[in-house]
mmCIF file of C-alpha atoms and ligand atoms in Angstrom:
data_model
loop_
_atom_site.group_PDB
_atom_site.id
_atom_site.type_symbol
_atom_site.label_atom_id
_atom_site.label_comp_id
_atom_site.label_asym_id
_atom_site.label_seq_id
_atom_site.Cartn_x
_atom_site.Cartn_y
_atom_site.Cartn_z
ATOM 1 C CA MET A 1 95.160 87.679 87.780
ATOM 2 C CA ASN A 2 93.144 85.774 85.173
ATOM 3 C CA SER A 3 89.610 86.523 84.011
ATOM 4 C CA PHE A 4 88.352 84.396 86.921
ATOM 5 C CA GLY A 5 90.281 86.571 89.356
ATOM 6 C CA ASP A 6 91.852 83.444 90.856
ATOM 7 C CA ARG A 7 88.848 83.483 93.172
ATOM 8 C CA PHE A 8 88.450 79.823 94.008
ATOM 9 C CA PRO A 9 86.716 78.589 97.173
ATOM 10 C CA ALA A 10 89.246 78.060 99.979
ATOM 11 C CA ALA A 11 87.664 74.631 100.589
ATOM 12 C CA LEU A 12 88.442 73.615 97.004
ATOM 13 C CA LEU A 13 92.056 74.809 97.225
ATOM 14 C CA ALA A 14 92.483 72.927 100.516
ATOM 15 C CA ALA A 15 90.921 69.763 99.044
ATOM 16 C CA LEU A 16 93.316 69.993 96.113
ATOM 17 C CA ARG A 17 96.420 70.525 98.269
ATOM 18 C CA ASP A 18 95.423 67.746 100.699
ATOM 19 C CA ALA A 19 94.276 65.256 98.045
ATOM 20 C CA ARG A 20 95.875 61.805 98.287
ATOM 21 C CA HIS A 21 94.143 60.288 95.233
ATOM 22 C CA VAL A 22 92.706 62.379 92.394
ATOM 23 C CA THR A 23 90.631 60.877 89.575
ATOM 24 C CA THR A 24 89.743 62.952 86.519
ATOM 25 C CA LEU A 25 87.079 62.167 83.910
ATOM 26 C CA THR A 26 87.232 64.195 80.695
ATOM 27 C CA GLY A 27 84.895 64.555 77.742
ATOM 28 C CA SER A 28 85.312 66.223 74.376
ATOM 29 C CA GLY A 29 84.941 69.676 75.981
ATOM 30 C CA ILE A 30 88.557 69.605 77.180
ATOM 31 C CA SER A 31 89.672 69.285 73.547
ATOM 32 C CA ALA A 32 87.385 72.101 72.323
ATOM 33 C CA GLU A 33 90.127 74.708 72.905
ATOM 34 C CA SER A 34 92.446 72.555 70.775
ATOM 35 C CA GLY A 35 90.071 73.046 67.866
ATOM 36 C CA VAL A 36 88.568 69.540 68.033
ATOM 37 C CA PRO A 37 84.762 69.968 67.823
ATOM 38 C CA THR A 38 82.875 68.496 70.779
ATOM 39 C CA PHE A 39 80.812 65.466 69.938
ATOM 40 C CA ARG A 40 77.605 67.475 69.822
ATOM 41 C CA ASP A 41 78.954 70.577 68.084
ATOM 42 C CA ALA A 42 77.086 71.007 64.828
ATOM 43 C CA GLN A 43 78.742 68.775 62.260
ATOM 44 C CA THR A 44 80.084 70.815 59.371
ATOM 45 C CA GLY A 45 80.169 70.119 55.623
ATOM 46 C CA LEU A 46 79.087 66.700 54.391
ATOM 47 C CA TRP A 47 78.008 65.571 57.844
ATOM 48 C CA ALA A 48 75.940 68.684 58.739
ATOM 49 C CA LYS A 49 72.740 66.707 58.150
ATOM 50 C CA PHE A 50 73.723 63.826 60.448
ATOM 51 C CA ARG A 51 73.589 63.577 64.245
ATOM 52 C CA PRO A 52 76.847 62.075 65.618
ATOM 53 C CA GLU A 53 74.816 59.468 67.466
ATOM 54 C CA ASP A 54 73.512 58.358 64.063
ATOM 55 C CA LEU A 55 77.003 57.923 62.642
ATOM 56 C CA ALA A 56 78.824 56.402 65.654
ATOM 57 C CA THR A 57 76.936 53.086 65.567
ATOM 58 C CA PRO A 58 77.609 49.637 64.033
ATOM 59 C CA GLU A 59 74.287 49.872 62.191
ATOM 60 C CA ALA A 60 75.290 53.169 60.542
ATOM 61 C CA PHE A 61 78.587 51.578 59.492
ATOM 62 C CA GLN A 62 76.876 48.520 58.032
ATOM 63 C CA ARG A 63 74.331 50.741 56.266
ATOM 64 C CA ASN A 64 76.905 53.126 54.814
ATOM 65 C CA PRO A 65 80.493 52.069 55.615
ATOM 66 C CA LYS A 66 82.041 54.688 53.302
ATOM 67 C CA LEU A 67 80.159 57.590 54.952
ATOM 68 C CA VAL A 68 81.164 56.499 58.456
ATOM 69 C CA TRP A 69 84.781 55.722 57.446
ATOM 70 C CA ASP A 70 85.064 59.148 55.734
ATOM 71 C CA TRP A 71 83.591 60.902 58.816
ATOM 72 C CA TYR A 72 86.302 59.331 60.985
ATOM 73 C CA ALA A 73 88.983 60.135 58.387
ATOM 74 C CA TRP A 74 87.868 63.790 58.571
ATOM 75 C CA ARG A 75 87.942 63.741 62.404
ATOM 76 C CA ARG A 76 91.364 61.996 62.354
ATOM 77 C CA SER A 77 92.681 64.835 60.159
ATOM 78 C CA LEU A 78 91.338 67.404 62.665
ATOM 79 C CA VAL A 79 92.980 65.567 65.563
ATOM 80 C CA ALA A 80 96.294 65.282 63.671
ATOM 81 C CA GLN A 81 96.358 69.108 63.319
ATOM 82 C CA ALA A 82 95.326 69.713 66.929
ATOM 83 C CA GLN A 83 97.712 70.388 69.793
ATOM 84 C CA PRO A 84 97.089 69.753 73.499
ATOM 85 C CA ASN A 85 95.867 72.973 75.165
ATOM 86 C CA PRO A 86 96.648 74.473 78.629
ATOM 87 C CA GLY A 87 93.845 72.351 80.100
ATOM 88 C CA HIS A 88 95.574 69.117 79.027
ATOM 89 C CA HIS A 89 98.930 70.427 80.288
ATOM 90 C CA ALA A 90 97.474 71.497 83.643
ATOM 91 C CA LEU A 91 96.294 67.913 84.199
ATOM 92 C CA VAL A 92 99.855 66.676 83.530
ATOM 93 C CA ASP A 93 101.054 69.202 86.142
ATOM 94 C CA LEU A 94 98.394 68.013 88.607
ATOM 95 C CA GLU A 95 99.426 64.379 88.036
ATOM 96 C CA ARG A 96 102.918 65.332 89.262
ATOM 97 C CA ARG A 97 101.640 67.092 92.375
ATOM 98 C CA VAL A 98 99.448 64.429 93.973
ATOM 99 C CA PRO A 99 100.431 61.024 95.380
ATOM 100 C CA ARG A 100 98.013 59.086 93.173
ATOM 101 C CA PHE A 101 96.366 60.348 89.964
ATOM 102 C CA ARG A 102 94.113 58.466 87.508
ATOM 103 C CA MET A 103 93.175 59.944 84.128
ATOM 104 C CA VAL A 104 89.927 58.590 82.632
ATOM 105 C CA THR A 105 88.798 59.950 79.278
ATOM 106 C CA GLN A 106 85.823 59.491 76.967
ATOM 107 C CA ASN A 107 87.843 61.174 74.238
ATOM 108 C CA VAL A 108 89.289 59.269 71.314
ATOM 109 C CA ASP A 109 91.742 62.012 70.230
ATOM 110 C CA GLY A 110 94.844 60.945 72.206
ATOM 111 C CA LEU A 111 95.558 64.561 73.254
ATOM 112 C CA HIS A 112 96.051 63.656 76.934
ATOM 113 C CA GLN A 113 98.842 61.248 75.961
ATOM 114 C CA ARG A 114 100.392 63.852 73.632
ATOM 115 C CA ALA A 115 100.343 66.388 76.508
ATOM 116 C CA GLY A 116 102.301 63.918 78.662
ATOM 117 C CA SER A 117 99.570 62.268 80.764
ATOM 118 C CA ARG A 118 100.665 58.733 81.681
ATOM 119 C CA ASP A 119 98.455 55.697 82.074
ATOM 120 C CA VAL A 120 95.351 57.221 80.402
ATOM 121 C CA ILE A 121 92.223 55.057 80.694
ATOM 122 C CA GLU A 122 90.471 55.376 77.300
ATOM 123 C CA LEU A 123 86.840 54.355 77.826
ATOM 124 C CA HIS A 124 85.799 54.852 74.198
ATOM 125 C CA GLY A 125 88.924 53.755 72.322
ATOM 126 C CA ASN A 126 91.205 55.853 70.130
ATOM 127 C CA ILE A 127 90.530 57.239 66.648
ATOM 128 C CA SER A 128 94.167 56.729 65.594
ATOM 129 C CA ARG A 129 93.830 52.943 65.938
ATOM 130 C CA THR A 130 92.101 50.850 63.248
ATOM 131 C CA LYS A 131 90.618 47.375 63.567
ATOM 132 C CA CYS A 132 88.876 44.812 61.389
ATOM 133 C CA PHE A 133 85.070 45.084 61.631
ATOM 134 C CA GLU A 134 84.730 41.282 61.316
ATOM 135 C CA GLU A 135 87.649 40.039 63.428
ATOM 136 C CA SER A 136 87.911 42.957 65.922
ATOM 137 C CA VAL A 137 91.704 42.695 65.790
ATOM 138 C CA LEU A 138 93.879 45.813 65.501
ATOM 139 C CA ILE A 139 95.290 46.371 62.015
ATOM 140 C CA PRO A 140 98.408 48.588 62.199
ATOM 141 C CA SER A 141 98.838 48.912 58.435
ATOM 142 C CA TRP A 142 97.178 47.964 55.164
ATOM 143 C CA THR A 143 97.675 48.481 51.434
ATOM 144 C CA GLU A 144 95.849 51.601 50.272
ATOM 145 C CA THR A 145 93.694 50.566 47.322
ATOM 146 C CA GLY A 146 91.709 53.802 47.234
ATOM 147 C CA GLU A 147 88.724 51.819 48.538
ATOM 148 C CA THR A 148 87.031 53.301 51.633
ATOM 149 C CA PRO A 149 86.755 51.612 54.039
ATOM 150 C CA PRO A 150 89.937 49.694 53.130
ATOM 151 C CA PRO A 151 89.640 45.874 53.131
ATOM 152 C CA CYS A 152 91.220 43.967 56.029
ATOM 153 C CA PRO A 153 94.534 42.424 54.870
ATOM 154 C CA ASN A 154 93.629 39.248 56.806
ATOM 155 C CA CYS A 155 90.031 38.551 55.832
ATOM 156 C CA GLY A 156 88.977 41.202 53.327
ATOM 157 C CA GLY A 157 86.263 42.537 55.644
ATOM 158 C CA PRO A 158 85.908 46.330 56.100
ATOM 159 C CA LEU A 159 88.311 48.162 58.438
ATOM 160 C CA ARG A 160 86.849 50.502 61.094
ATOM 161 C CA PRO A 161 88.163 52.898 63.740
ATOM 162 C CA ASP A 162 89.036 51.325 67.115
ATOM 163 C CA VAL A 163 86.418 53.361 68.976
ATOM 164 C CA VAL A 164 83.375 52.273 71.020
ATOM 165 C CA TRP A 165 80.173 53.012 69.109
ATOM 166 C CA PHE A 166 76.741 53.495 70.689
ATOM 167 C CA GLY A 167 75.299 50.091 71.519
ATOM 168 C CA GLU A 168 78.786 48.562 71.840
ATOM 169 C CA ALA A 169 80.311 47.454 75.136
ATOM 170 C CA LEU A 170 83.192 49.463 76.565
ATOM 171 C CA PRO A 171 86.525 47.629 76.993
ATOM 172 C CA GLN A 172 85.918 45.759 80.255
ATOM 173 C CA ALA A 173 89.415 46.359 81.679
ATOM 174 C CA ALA A 174 89.149 50.115 81.071
ATOM 175 C CA LEU A 175 85.694 50.236 82.631
ATOM 176 C CA ASP A 176 86.813 48.228 85.672
ATOM 177 C CA GLN A 177 89.841 50.506 86.178
ATOM 178 C CA ALA A 178 87.677 53.624 85.796
ATOM 179 C CA LEU A 179 85.158 52.347 88.324
ATOM 180 C CA GLU A 180 87.906 51.489 90.823
ATOM 181 C CA ALA A 181 89.491 54.920 90.310
ATOM 182 C CA SER A 182 86.122 56.652 90.861
ATOM 183 C CA GLN A 183 85.230 54.642 93.967
ATOM 184 C CA SER A 184 88.599 55.004 95.712
ATOM 185 C CA CYS A 185 89.578 58.636 95.090
ATOM 186 C CA ASP A 186 89.149 61.509 97.555
ATOM 187 C CA LEU A 187 88.878 64.177 94.842
ATOM 188 C CA PHE A 188 87.096 63.710 91.481
ATOM 189 C CA PHE A 189 87.157 66.183 88.592
ATOM 190 C CA SER A 190 84.520 65.942 85.842
ATOM 191 C CA ILE A 191 85.792 68.138 83.013
ATOM 192 C CA GLY A 192 84.230 69.000 79.651
ATOM 193 C CA THR A 193 81.584 66.319 79.558
ATOM 194 C CA SER A 194 77.854 66.643 79.079
ATOM 195 C CA THR A 195 77.455 63.723 81.538
ATOM 196 C CA LEU A 196 74.911 62.173 79.190
ATOM 197 C CA VAL A 197 76.684 59.118 77.795
ATOM 198 C CA HIS A 198 76.657 56.003 79.944
ATOM 199 C CA PRO A 199 78.303 54.139 81.544
ATOM 200 C CA ALA A 200 80.968 56.940 81.660
ATOM 201 C CA ALA A 201 78.391 59.416 82.999
ATOM 202 C CA SER A 202 77.864 57.251 86.085
ATOM 203 C CA LEU A 203 81.494 57.668 87.265
ATOM 204 C CA PRO A 204 81.116 61.059 89.032
ATOM 205 C CA PHE A 205 78.078 59.718 90.874
ATOM 206 C CA GLN A 206 80.098 56.660 91.940
ATOM 207 C CA ALA A 207 82.699 59.060 93.336
ATOM 208 C CA LEU A 208 79.990 60.996 95.211
ATOM 209 C CA GLN A 209 78.605 57.763 96.684
ATOM 210 C CA HIS A 210 82.066 56.842 97.949
ATOM 211 C CA GLY A 211 82.603 60.161 99.709
ATOM 212 C CA ALA A 212 84.856 61.984 97.245
ATOM 213 C CA THR A 213 84.790 65.753 96.796
ATOM 214 C CA VAL A 214 83.449 66.228 93.258
ATOM 215 C CA VAL A 215 84.352 69.228 91.076
ATOM 216 C CA GLU A 216 82.719 69.994 87.725
ATOM 217 C CA ILE A 217 84.466 72.215 85.139
ATOM 218 C CA ASN A 218 82.187 73.130 82.248
ATOM 219 C CA PRO A 219 80.820 76.355 80.703
ATOM 220 C CA ASP A 220 77.351 74.777 80.794
ATOM 221 C CA PRO A 221 75.281 72.944 83.416
ATOM 222 C CA THR A 222 74.984 69.144 83.239
ATOM 223 C CA PRO A 223 73.073 66.441 85.184
ATOM 224 C CA LEU A 224 76.004 66.454 87.640
ATOM 225 C CA THR A 225 75.913 70.202 88.395
ATOM 226 C CA ALA A 226 73.347 70.024 91.202
ATOM 227 C CA ARG A 227 75.287 67.269 93.003
ATOM 228 C CA ALA A 228 78.872 68.543 92.575
ATOM 229 C CA HIS A 229 80.555 70.112 95.648
ATOM 230 C CA HIS A 230 82.240 72.741 93.445
ATOM 231 C CA VAL A 231 81.207 73.950 89.988
ATOM 232 C CA LEU A 232 83.697 76.036 87.985
ATOM 233 C CA ARG A 233 81.651 77.555 85.189
ATOM 234 C CA GLY A 234 83.970 78.253 82.258
ATOM 235 C CA PRO A 235 86.498 76.784 79.800
ATOM 236 C CA ALA A 236 88.902 74.156 81.142
ATOM 237 C CA GLY A 237 91.841 75.657 79.245
ATOM 238 C CA GLU A 238 91.618 78.777 81.410
ATOM 239 C CA LEU A 239 90.190 77.416 84.655
ATOM 240 C CA LEU A 240 92.536 74.463 85.214
ATOM 241 C CA PRO A 241 95.821 76.451 84.987
ATOM 242 C CA ALA A 242 94.287 79.223 87.143
ATOM 243 C CA LEU A 243 93.148 76.679 89.737
ATOM 244 C CA LEU A 244 96.610 75.116 89.997
ATOM 245 C CA ARG A 245 98.252 78.560 90.251
ATOM 246 C CA ALA A 246 95.840 79.434 93.071
ATOM 247 C CA ALA A 247 96.495 76.151 94.893
ATOM 248 C CA TRP A 248 100.292 76.204 94.520
ATOM 249 C CA PRO A 249 101.164 79.895 93.920
ATOM 250 C CA ALA A 250 104.835 79.698 94.885
ATOM 251 C CA GLN A 251 105.665 76.706 92.726
ATOM 252 C CA ASN A 252 104.974 78.202 89.274
ATOM 253 C CA ALA A 253 101.998 75.954 88.508
ATOM 254 C CA THR A 254 101.121 76.025 84.807
HETATM 255 C C1 BV8 B 1 76.714 50.654 76.071
HETATM 256 C C2 BV8 B 1 83.380 57.186 70.720
HETATM 257 C C3 BV8 B 1 75.913 48.477 76.461
HETATM 258 C C4 BV8 B 1 82.915 57.272 69.303
HETATM 259 C C5 BV8 B 1 81.406 57.644 72.098
HETATM 260 C C6 BV8 B 1 69.470 55.493 78.092
HETATM 261 C C7 BV8 B 1 70.003 55.737 79.330
HETATM 262 C C8 BV8 B 1 71.314 55.413 79.622
HETATM 263 C C9 BV8 B 1 72.115 54.834 78.640
HETATM 264 C C10 BV8 B 1 71.589 54.622 77.417
HETATM 265 C C11 BV8 B 1 70.264 54.932 77.122
HETATM 266 N N1 BV8 B 1 70.053 54.588 75.833
HETATM 267 C C12 BV8 B 1 71.195 54.074 75.300
HETATM 268 C C13 BV8 B 1 72.104 54.082 76.251
HETATM 269 C C14 BV8 B 1 73.451 53.603 76.128
HETATM 270 C C15 BV8 B 1 74.315 54.610 75.395
HETATM 271 C C16 BV8 B 1 74.111 56.022 75.870
HETATM 272 O O1 BV8 B 1 74.615 56.399 76.925
HETATM 273 N N2 BV8 B 1 73.376 56.821 75.095
HETATM 274 C C17 BV8 B 1 73.131 58.192 75.472
HETATM 275 C C18 BV8 B 1 73.110 59.069 74.217
HETATM 276 C C19 BV8 B 1 71.822 58.253 76.236
HETATM 277 N N3 BV8 B 1 75.657 54.191 75.693
HETATM 278 C C20 BV8 B 1 76.222 53.285 74.912
HETATM 279 O O2 BV8 B 1 75.730 52.837 73.900
HETATM 280 C C21 BV8 B 1 77.587 52.786 75.402
HETATM 281 N N4 BV8 B 1 77.573 51.359 75.342
HETATM 282 O O3 BV8 B 1 75.924 51.136 76.846
HETATM 283 O O4 BV8 B 1 76.815 49.331 75.785
HETATM 284 C C22 BV8 B 1 76.353 47.113 76.121
HETATM 285 C C23 BV8 B 1 76.816 46.294 77.147
HETATM 286 C C24 BV8 B 1 77.192 45.007 76.828
HETATM 287 C C25 BV8 B 1 77.125 44.548 75.500
HETATM 288 C C26 BV8 B 1 76.687 45.403 74.490
HETATM 289 C C27 BV8 B 1 76.291 46.695 74.797
HETATM 290 C C28 BV8 B 1 78.686 53.265 74.476
HETATM 291 C C29 BV8 B 1 78.824 54.758 74.595
HETATM 292 C C30 BV8 B 1 80.085 55.205 73.854
HETATM 293 C C31 BV8 B 1 79.718 55.912 72.573
HETATM 294 N N5 BV8 B 1 80.947 56.447 71.929
HETATM 295 N N6 BV8 B 1 82.563 58.073 71.561
HETATM 296 C C32 BV8 B 1 83.268 58.590 68.678
HETATM 297 O O5 BV8 B 1 83.847 59.465 69.360
HETATM 298 O O6 BV8 B 1 82.977 58.728 67.485
HETATM 299 S S1 BV8 B 1 80.547 58.685 73.118
HETATM 300 C C33 BV8 B 1 80.767 60.299 72.621
HETATM 301 O O7 BV8 B 1 79.768 61.030 73.279
HETATM 302 C C34 BV8 B 1 82.096 60.912 73.041
HETATM 303 O O8 BV8 B 1 82.999 59.973 73.564
HETATM 304 C C35 BV8 B 1 81.745 61.948 74.108
HETATM 305 O O9 BV8 B 1 82.540 61.844 75.236
HETATM 306 C C36 BV8 B 1 80.359 61.557 74.463
HETATM 307 C C37 BV8 B 1 79.468 62.707 74.810
HETATM 308 O O10 BV8 B 1 79.424 63.624 73.623
HETATM 309 P P1 BV8 B 1 79.519 65.264 73.806
HETATM 310 O O11 BV8 B 1 78.376 65.662 74.654
HETATM 311 O O12 BV8 B 1 79.816 66.153 72.656
HETATM 312 O O13 BV8 B 1 80.798 65.401 74.428
HETATM 313 P P2 BV8 B 1 80.869 65.602 75.859
HETATM 314 O O14 BV8 B 1 79.985 64.700 76.629
HETATM 315 O O15 BV8 B 1 82.272 65.432 76.083
HETATM 316 O O16 BV8 B 1 80.213 67.126 75.991
HETATM 317 C C38 BV8 B 1 80.939 68.281 75.675
HETATM 318 C C39 BV8 B 1 80.869 69.092 76.964
HETATM 319 O O17 BV8 B 1 81.970 69.951 77.014
HETATM 320 C C40 BV8 B 1 79.612 69.946 77.037
HETATM 321 O O18 BV8 B 1 79.008 69.817 78.302
HETATM 322 C C41 BV8 B 1 80.174 71.374 76.848
HETATM 323 O O19 BV8 B 1 79.440 72.310 77.607
HETATM 324 C C42 BV8 B 1 81.548 71.231 77.416
HETATM 325 N N7 BV8 B 1 82.561 72.168 76.906
HETATM 326 C C43 BV8 B 1 82.594 72.811 75.707
HETATM 327 N N8 BV8 B 1 83.721 73.581 75.652
HETATM 328 C C44 BV8 B 1 84.390 73.385 76.826
HETATM 329 C C45 BV8 B 1 83.664 72.494 77.622
HETATM 330 N N9 BV8 B 1 84.067 72.117 78.845
HETATM 331 C C46 BV8 B 1 85.219 72.642 79.310
HETATM 332 N N10 BV8 B 1 85.986 73.488 78.593
HETATM 333 C C47 BV8 B 1 85.598 73.883 77.364
HETATM 334 N N11 BV8 B 1 86.370 74.750 76.669
#
């Protein structure tokens, strides 16, 4: 018996067991229990006086490339020390239990892949990849000169993280796949996202429009809460394993 008493609506358990195609959208909240601050958690230290939205933009990078590069270097170090949590692992378990499962994430931390999720659709890129600001080509390695940001080995321009900043277009293939996954699923989970950042925030509403059962897992309300069929109010790291145990009790769900 967990702190939620395994009391999940019978309709939700039935929808989970009968699901043919599950699509999951995650935001930084699912990584909170891995120690990775959510995007809107107060920045600590040097960045306490900046809003993330004011750092994660091309203009901020052009204005102060060192500040933005160092902010990502700090976040990369946090991610490197982080481990996937039971919420990430429960989604790997769910992927194995349903005929078709699509994992869509706004996160750039790669924790779903490290937990074992396959075929993760990364809407906002990945902080562990680096690209040239001028050429937009991935740069797997470069000579450390102590300069930050390091110069591109091809053209000498500044290197930047391979993430989607505010005002930048999402990778079209990822967005197309995410839209298709949202419009064709019969069960949609929206987990650990404030549902504020577009176009990712439109995905649960696409699922609703196409007749899916929509479940929100979040300690706090969001713009989706009023429209979701089921709202599980609490941390994903506890709720997701408990939900799978309740749906498949005899099969030692995570
Ligand atoms: C684009 C990568 C066009 C970088 C990120 C007005 C209306 C609509 C849209 C706009 C608008 N004005 C501007 C826009 C567009 C803008 C936007 O949506 N702005 C918002 C702020 C209004 N969007 C864009 O700019 C996008 N691009 O539109 O381009 C275009 C088209 C063609 C050509 C050129 C341009 C690009 C958006 C992508 C930005 N990059 N990340 C990086 O990470 O550094 S977004 C960033 O914010 C993260 O990816 C994160 O997912 C997202 C939201 O941040 P958070 O709120 O912190 O995180 P999250 O949403 O995940 O919330 C945490 C939640 O978890 C909370 O609800 C919390 O309660 C919950 N939680 C906490 N603990 C737990 C938990 N849940 C479960 N368990 C727990 N334990």
